[in-house]
Amino acid sequence: MAMISSTSSPLVPALILLLSLPVLFFFLAPRILPPRQISISLPDELDDLSLFHKAIAMDSANFSRRPVRLPAAKSHLSAGLRRPKIAFLFLTNSPLHFAPIWERFFSNVTRKHYNIYIHADPFVKIAPFEGVFKGKLIPSKRTQRSSPTLISAERRLLATAMLDDPSNAYFALISQNCIPLHSFNYLYNFLFDLGRLSRNLEFSSYIEILDSEPTLWDRYNARGPNVMVPEVNFDQFRVGSQFFVLTRRHALLVIKDRKLWRKFKLPCLNVESCYPEEHYFPTMLSMQDPNGCSHYTLTRVNWTDSVNGHPHTYHPPEVSPELIYRLRETNLSYSYMFARKFSPDCLNPLLEMADEVIFKD
């Protein structure tokens, strides 16, 4: 009996370890392995195509009925005598922590000047939106960082806003961690300043388009070597901030696109270099109409101490009037209009100086 016991005893720890491996893998795998990318299902793709076709048809019919007016007709920036609006496109996977700030932003502004649309991940539990955000949620699909689902969500927002109101002339993409840096009137007057018309009597889109980033080659090959050709050669590939302010003309180009989408919706093999939403829009608009874009964004982001691809997050001790003034500053002849990203607990200090600093232009 003693021999049997001594012989079998080393097997017990080994057996316990073997049986515990599935449990250990369950808890450790998410920290070791890259997250599994969400695929875009055929039904979701068909839903989006149906939405895009409706928005394209409506825009074409509306444009054909417009009288020849300058700059409205040539710039696609208004319809007849309707006042052009800004469509604010909120893309979120959490509650809108800064809703009270945005409520102040939209206060005392007539609804003839703006519309609001929200795309919220339906797989995340979020309380119903209230105030100016009530009833603004659009049919939404699941989203995931470093996947083409974010491109789909942004195109869905653009198409919904285009279909909803032909007066939507500019489309501003906003995140849940973003705040305004100026009053609504300041932004509106900036965007619709006729002095900003191009030689073609068109307004520009404000989207960052970069062609010399150090990681450009890695980002280009994130889906695999030579996968992007022939639709997108390396010298055509661009990157830039996810957050843009597009004209209706460029929003229409985005939802009409099928060619580049076939490439950018492919799954990423190297997720550390793959941010489809930062690649698709700059590349597509650079290829379609580079002179119609400003090549810079109106949303200020601090990348000085980024972590895992996330920019610096501001916390309450950093919030001050001086921070707002600094975030507005650029090296160009314009001011930043929005900034990110802020932690939710920044709400109260931001509210305390909203009227006297943020919205006092």
Coordinates of C-alpha atoms in Angstrom, one line a residue:
M1 CA 0.0 0.0 0.0
A2 CA 2.9 2.4 0.8
M3 CA 4.4 1.8 -2.7
I4 CA 1.1 2.6 -4.4
S5 CA 0.6 5.8 -2.3
S6 CA 4.1 7.1 -3.0
T7 CA 3.9 6.3 -6.7
S8 CA 0.5 8.0 -7.3
S9 CA 1.1 11.1 -5.1
P10 CA 3.1 13.1 -7.8
L11 CA 0.2 12.6 -10.2
V12 CA -2.3 14.4 -7.9
P13 CA -0.8 17.9 -8.4
A14 CA -0.3 17.3 -12.1
L15 CA -4.0 16.2 -12.4
I16 CA -5.2 19.2 -10.5
L17 CA -3.1 21.5 -12.7
L18 CA -4.4 19.9 -15.8
L19 CA -8.0 20.2 -14.7
S20 CA -7.5 23.9 -13.7
L21 CA -6.0 25.0 -17.1
P22 CA -9.4 25.8 -18.7
V23 CA -10.3 27.9 -15.7
L24 CA -7.0 29.8 -15.8
F25 CA -7.3 30.3 -19.6
F26 CA -10.8 31.7 -19.1
F27 CA -9.5 34.4 -16.7
L28 CA -6.1 35.1 -18.3
A29 CA -6.9 34.9 -22.0
P30 CA -8.5 38.3 -22.3
R31 CA -5.3 39.8 -20.9
I32 CA -3.0 37.7 -23.1
L33 CA -4.8 37.4 -26.4
P34 CA -6.0 40.3 -28.6
P35 CA -9.8 40.9 -28.4
R36 CA -11.8 38.9 -31.0
Q37 CA -12.9 41.3 -33.7
I38 CA -16.7 41.7 -34.3
S39 CA -17.6 40.8 -37.8
I40 CA -20.2 42.8 -39.8
S41 CA -23.0 40.4 -40.6
L42 CA -24.7 40.3 -44.0
P43 CA -28.1 41.5 -42.6
D44 CA -26.4 44.5 -41.0
E45 CA -24.6 45.3 -44.2
L46 CA -27.9 45.0 -46.2
D47 CA -29.6 47.3 -43.6
D48 CA -27.0 49.9 -44.1
L49 CA -27.1 49.7 -47.9
S50 CA -30.8 50.2 -47.8
L51 CA -30.4 53.3 -45.6
F52 CA -27.7 54.6 -47.8
H53 CA -29.8 54.2 -51.0
K54 CA -32.7 56.1 -49.4
A55 CA -30.4 58.9 -48.3
I56 CA -28.7 59.1 -51.7
A57 CA -32.1 59.1 -53.6
M58 CA -33.6 61.8 -51.3
D59 CA -30.5 64.0 -51.6
S60 CA -30.6 63.7 -55.4
A61 CA -34.3 64.5 -55.6
N62 CA -33.9 67.5 -53.2
F63 CA -31.0 68.9 -55.1
S64 CA -32.8 68.7 -58.4
R65 CA -35.6 70.9 -57.0
R66 CA -33.3 73.6 -55.6
P67 CA -33.3 76.9 -57.4
V68 CA -29.9 78.1 -58.7
R69 CA -28.7 80.1 -55.7
L70 CA -25.2 81.0 -54.7
P71 CA -23.5 79.7 -52.7
A72 CA -26.3 77.3 -51.7
A73 CA -26.9 75.4 -54.9
K74 CA -23.2 74.8 -55.8
S75 CA -22.1 74.1 -52.2
H76 CA -25.0 71.8 -51.4
L77 CA -25.2 73.7 -48.2
S78 CA -28.9 74.7 -48.1
A79 CA -32.1 73.9 -49.8
G80 CA -34.1 76.8 -51.2
L81 CA -34.8 79.4 -48.4
R82 CA -34.2 76.9 -45.6
R83 CA -31.5 77.9 -43.1
P84 CA -28.6 75.5 -43.1
K85 CA -28.2 73.4 -40.0
I86 CA -25.4 71.6 -38.2
A87 CA -26.0 67.9 -37.6
F88 CA -24.3 66.8 -34.3
L89 CA -23.5 63.1 -34.5
F90 CA -22.8 61.6 -31.1
L91 CA -21.0 58.2 -31.2
T92 CA -21.0 56.5 -27.8
N93 CA -20.7 53.2 -26.0
S94 CA -21.5 54.8 -22.6
P95 CA -23.8 57.4 -21.1
L96 CA -23.3 61.0 -22.3
H97 CA -21.5 62.1 -19.2
F98 CA -21.3 65.7 -20.5
A99 CA -24.9 66.1 -21.5
P100 CA -25.4 69.0 -19.1
I101 CA -22.6 70.9 -20.8
W102 CA -24.1 70.2 -24.2
E103 CA -27.5 71.3 -22.8
R104 CA -25.9 74.7 -22.1
F105 CA -24.3 74.7 -25.5
F106 CA -27.7 74.3 -27.2
S107 CA -29.7 76.6 -24.8
N108 CA -31.2 79.7 -26.3
V109 CA -30.5 78.3 -29.8
T110 CA -33.4 77.7 -32.1
R111 CA -33.9 74.2 -33.5
K112 CA -33.8 75.8 -37.0
H113 CA -30.0 75.8 -36.6
Y114 CA -29.2 72.2 -35.6
N115 CA -30.2 68.6 -35.2
I116 CA -28.9 65.8 -32.9
Y117 CA -28.4 62.1 -33.7
I118 CA -27.0 59.5 -31.3
H119 CA -25.5 56.1 -32.2
A120 CA -25.2 54.1 -29.0
D121 CA -23.9 50.5 -28.8
P122 CA -27.0 48.4 -28.1
F123 CA -24.9 45.8 -26.2
V124 CA -24.1 48.4 -23.5
K125 CA -26.8 49.3 -20.9
I126 CA -27.4 53.0 -21.1
A127 CA -30.1 54.9 -19.4
P128 CA -32.7 56.7 -21.7
F129 CA -31.4 60.0 -23.0
E130 CA -33.1 63.1 -21.7
G131 CA -33.3 66.9 -22.4
V132 CA -32.2 67.8 -25.9
F133 CA -31.0 64.3 -26.4
K134 CA -34.4 62.7 -25.8
G135 CA -35.7 60.8 -28.8
K136 CA -32.4 61.3 -30.8
L137 CA -31.2 57.7 -30.7
I138 CA -30.9 56.2 -34.2
P139 CA -31.1 52.4 -35.0
S140 CA -27.6 51.3 -33.8
K141 CA -25.4 48.3 -34.1
R142 CA -22.6 46.9 -32.0
T143 CA -19.3 48.7 -32.2
Q144 CA -15.7 47.8 -31.2
R145 CA -12.4 49.6 -31.1
S146 CA -9.9 48.7 -33.9
S147 CA -12.6 47.3 -36.1
P148 CA -14.6 48.5 -39.1
T149 CA -17.8 48.6 -37.0
L150 CA -16.9 52.2 -36.1
I151 CA -16.8 53.1 -39.8
S152 CA -20.2 51.5 -40.2
A153 CA -21.6 53.5 -37.2
E154 CA -20.3 56.8 -38.6
R155 CA -21.6 56.2 -42.0
R156 CA -25.0 55.2 -40.4
L157 CA -25.1 58.5 -38.6
L158 CA -24.3 60.4 -41.7
A159 CA -26.9 58.7 -43.8
T160 CA -29.6 59.0 -41.1
A161 CA -28.9 62.7 -40.7
M162 CA -29.0 63.3 -44.5
L163 CA -32.2 61.4 -44.9
D164 CA -33.8 63.1 -41.9
D165 CA -33.4 66.7 -42.9
P166 CA -32.2 68.1 -46.2
S167 CA -31.2 71.3 -44.3
N168 CA -28.4 69.5 -42.5
A169 CA -25.4 71.1 -44.2
Y170 CA -22.5 70.2 -41.9
F171 CA -22.1 66.9 -39.9
A172 CA -20.0 67.1 -36.7
L173 CA -18.9 63.8 -35.2
I174 CA -18.7 64.0 -31.4
S175 CA -17.7 61.4 -28.7
Q176 CA -19.1 60.9 -25.2
N177 CA -15.8 62.2 -23.8
C178 CA -15.8 65.4 -25.9
I179 CA -16.8 69.0 -24.8
P180 CA -17.4 72.2 -26.8
L181 CA -14.8 74.9 -26.5
H182 CA -16.9 77.8 -27.8
S183 CA -20.6 78.8 -27.9
F184 CA -22.9 77.4 -30.5
N185 CA -23.1 80.8 -32.3
Y186 CA -19.3 81.0 -32.5
L187 CA -19.2 77.6 -34.2
Y188 CA -22.1 78.3 -36.5
N189 CA -20.7 81.6 -37.7
F190 CA -17.3 80.0 -38.3
L191 CA -18.7 77.2 -40.4
F192 CA -21.0 79.3 -42.5
D193 CA -18.7 82.3 -43.0
L194 CA -19.0 83.1 -46.7
G195 CA -15.4 84.3 -46.6
R196 CA -14.4 80.6 -46.3
L197 CA -15.9 79.7 -49.6
S198 CA -13.4 78.1 -52.1
R199 CA -12.9 79.2 -55.7
N200 CA -15.7 76.7 -56.5
L201 CA -18.0 78.5 -54.1
E202 CA -18.0 75.5 -51.8
F203 CA -17.3 75.2 -48.1
S204 CA -14.5 72.9 -46.8
S205 CA -14.8 69.8 -44.7
Y206 CA -12.7 69.8 -41.5
I207 CA -11.0 66.5 -41.4
E208 CA -7.4 65.6 -40.6
I209 CA -5.5 64.1 -43.5
L210 CA -1.9 63.0 -42.8
D211 CA 0.6 61.3 -45.2
S212 CA 3.8 61.3 -43.3
E213 CA 3.1 59.6 -39.9
P214 CA 5.9 57.2 -38.6
T215 CA 3.4 54.4 -38.3
L216 CA 1.9 54.8 -41.8
W217 CA 3.4 51.7 -43.3
D218 CA 2.4 49.5 -40.4
R219 CA -1.2 50.9 -40.5
Y220 CA -1.3 50.3 -44.3
N221 CA -0.3 46.6 -43.9
A222 CA -2.5 46.0 -40.8
R223 CA -4.8 43.8 -42.8
G224 CA -1.9 41.9 -44.4
P225 CA 0.7 42.7 -47.0
N226 CA -0.6 44.0 -50.3
V227 CA -4.2 43.5 -49.2
M228 CA -5.2 47.1 -50.0
V229 CA -4.1 47.1 -53.7
P230 CA -5.2 47.8 -56.3
E231 CA -7.9 50.0 -54.7
V232 CA -5.5 51.8 -52.4
N233 CA -1.8 52.1 -53.1
F234 CA 0.5 53.0 -50.3
D235 CA 1.1 56.5 -51.7
Q236 CA -2.7 57.1 -51.5
F237 CA -3.1 55.9 -47.9
R238 CA -3.9 58.5 -45.3
V239 CA -4.6 58.7 -41.6
G240 CA -6.1 61.2 -39.3
S241 CA -8.3 62.0 -36.3
Q242 CA -11.6 60.1 -36.1
F243 CA -13.5 63.2 -35.4
F244 CA -14.5 65.4 -38.3
V245 CA -16.9 68.1 -39.5
L246 CA -18.0 67.2 -43.0
T247 CA -20.0 69.1 -45.6
R248 CA -23.1 67.5 -47.0
R249 CA -21.3 67.0 -50.3
H250 CA -18.6 65.0 -48.7
A251 CA -21.0 63.1 -46.5
L252 CA -22.7 62.0 -49.7
L253 CA -19.4 60.8 -51.1
V254 CA -18.9 58.7 -48.0
I255 CA -22.2 56.9 -48.1
K256 CA -22.0 56.4 -51.9
D257 CA -18.6 54.6 -51.6
R258 CA -18.5 50.8 -52.1
K259 CA -15.1 50.4 -53.7
L260 CA -12.9 51.4 -50.7
W261 CA -15.3 50.0 -48.1
R262 CA -14.7 46.5 -49.5
K263 CA -11.1 46.9 -48.4
F264 CA -11.4 48.8 -45.1
K265 CA -14.1 46.4 -43.8
L266 CA -11.6 43.5 -43.9
P267 CA -10.5 42.2 -40.5
C268 CA -7.3 43.5 -39.0
L269 CA -4.5 41.0 -38.4
N270 CA -2.3 43.5 -36.5
V271 CA -4.8 45.2 -34.2
E272 CA -2.1 47.4 -32.6
S273 CA -1.7 49.3 -35.9
C274 CA -5.3 49.1 -37.1
Y275 CA -7.7 51.9 -36.5
P276 CA -10.0 51.7 -39.5
E277 CA -12.0 54.8 -38.5
E278 CA -8.8 56.8 -38.6
H279 CA -7.8 55.4 -42.0
Y280 CA -11.0 55.1 -44.1
F281 CA -12.3 58.7 -44.0
P282 CA -9.0 60.5 -44.6
T283 CA -8.0 58.1 -47.4
M284 CA -11.4 58.2 -49.1
L285 CA -11.8 62.0 -49.1
S286 CA -8.1 62.5 -50.0
M287 CA -8.6 60.3 -53.0
Q288 CA -12.0 61.9 -54.0
D289 CA -11.6 65.6 -53.2
P290 CA -8.3 66.6 -51.4
N291 CA -8.7 70.3 -52.3
G292 CA -12.2 70.4 -50.7
C293 CA -10.8 69.4 -47.3
S294 CA -9.0 71.5 -44.8
H295 CA -6.7 68.6 -43.8
Y296 CA -7.1 69.5 -40.2
T297 CA -9.6 68.7 -37.5
L298 CA -11.6 71.1 -35.2
T299 CA -11.3 68.7 -32.3
R300 CA -8.3 69.1 -30.0
V301 CA -6.6 66.0 -28.6
N302 CA -3.6 65.7 -26.4
W303 CA -1.3 62.8 -27.5
T304 CA 1.7 63.7 -25.4
D305 CA 1.2 60.8 -23.0
S306 CA -1.0 58.4 -24.8
V307 CA -1.5 54.9 -23.4
N308 CA -2.5 51.9 -25.6
G309 CA -3.6 54.2 -28.4
H310 CA -5.7 56.4 -26.1
P311 CA -5.0 60.1 -25.8
H312 CA -4.4 61.9 -22.6
T313 CA -7.5 62.0 -20.3
Y314 CA -8.1 65.3 -18.4
H315 CA -9.1 65.0 -14.8
P316 CA -10.6 67.6 -12.4
P317 CA -7.3 69.0 -11.0
E318 CA -6.4 69.9 -14.6
V319 CA -9.6 71.7 -15.4
S320 CA -9.3 75.5 -15.4
P321 CA -10.0 78.5 -17.6
E322 CA -6.4 78.4 -18.6
L323 CA -6.8 74.9 -19.9
I324 CA -9.8 75.9 -22.1
Y325 CA -7.9 78.9 -23.5
R326 CA -4.9 76.6 -24.2
L327 CA -7.1 73.9 -25.9
R328 CA -8.5 76.5 -28.3
E329 CA -5.1 77.6 -29.6
T330 CA -3.8 76.4 -33.0
N331 CA -0.9 77.4 -35.3
L332 CA -3.5 78.2 -38.0
S333 CA -6.0 80.9 -38.6
Y334 CA -8.8 79.2 -36.7
S335 CA -9.7 78.0 -33.2
Y336 CA -10.4 74.5 -32.1
M337 CA -14.1 74.1 -31.5
F338 CA -14.1 70.8 -29.4
A339 CA -11.7 68.9 -27.2
R340 CA -11.3 65.4 -25.8
K341 CA -10.9 63.5 -23.8
F342 CA -12.2 64.3 -20.3
S343 CA -13.0 62.0 -17.4
P344 CA -16.7 62.0 -16.3
D345 CA -15.8 63.6 -13.0
C346 CA -14.8 66.8 -14.8
L347 CA -18.4 67.7 -15.3
N348 CA -18.9 69.9 -12.2
P349 CA -15.7 72.0 -12.6
L350 CA -16.6 72.4 -16.3
L351 CA -20.2 73.5 -15.5
E352 CA -18.9 76.0 -12.9
M353 CA -17.0 77.9 -15.6
A354 CA -19.3 77.2 -18.6
D355 CA -21.0 80.6 -18.9
E356 CA -18.1 82.8 -18.0
V357 CA -15.3 80.9 -19.9
I358 CA -16.4 78.2 -22.4
F359 CA -19.4 80.0 -23.9
K360 CA -18.3 83.5 -23.4
D361 CA -17.0 84.4 -26.9

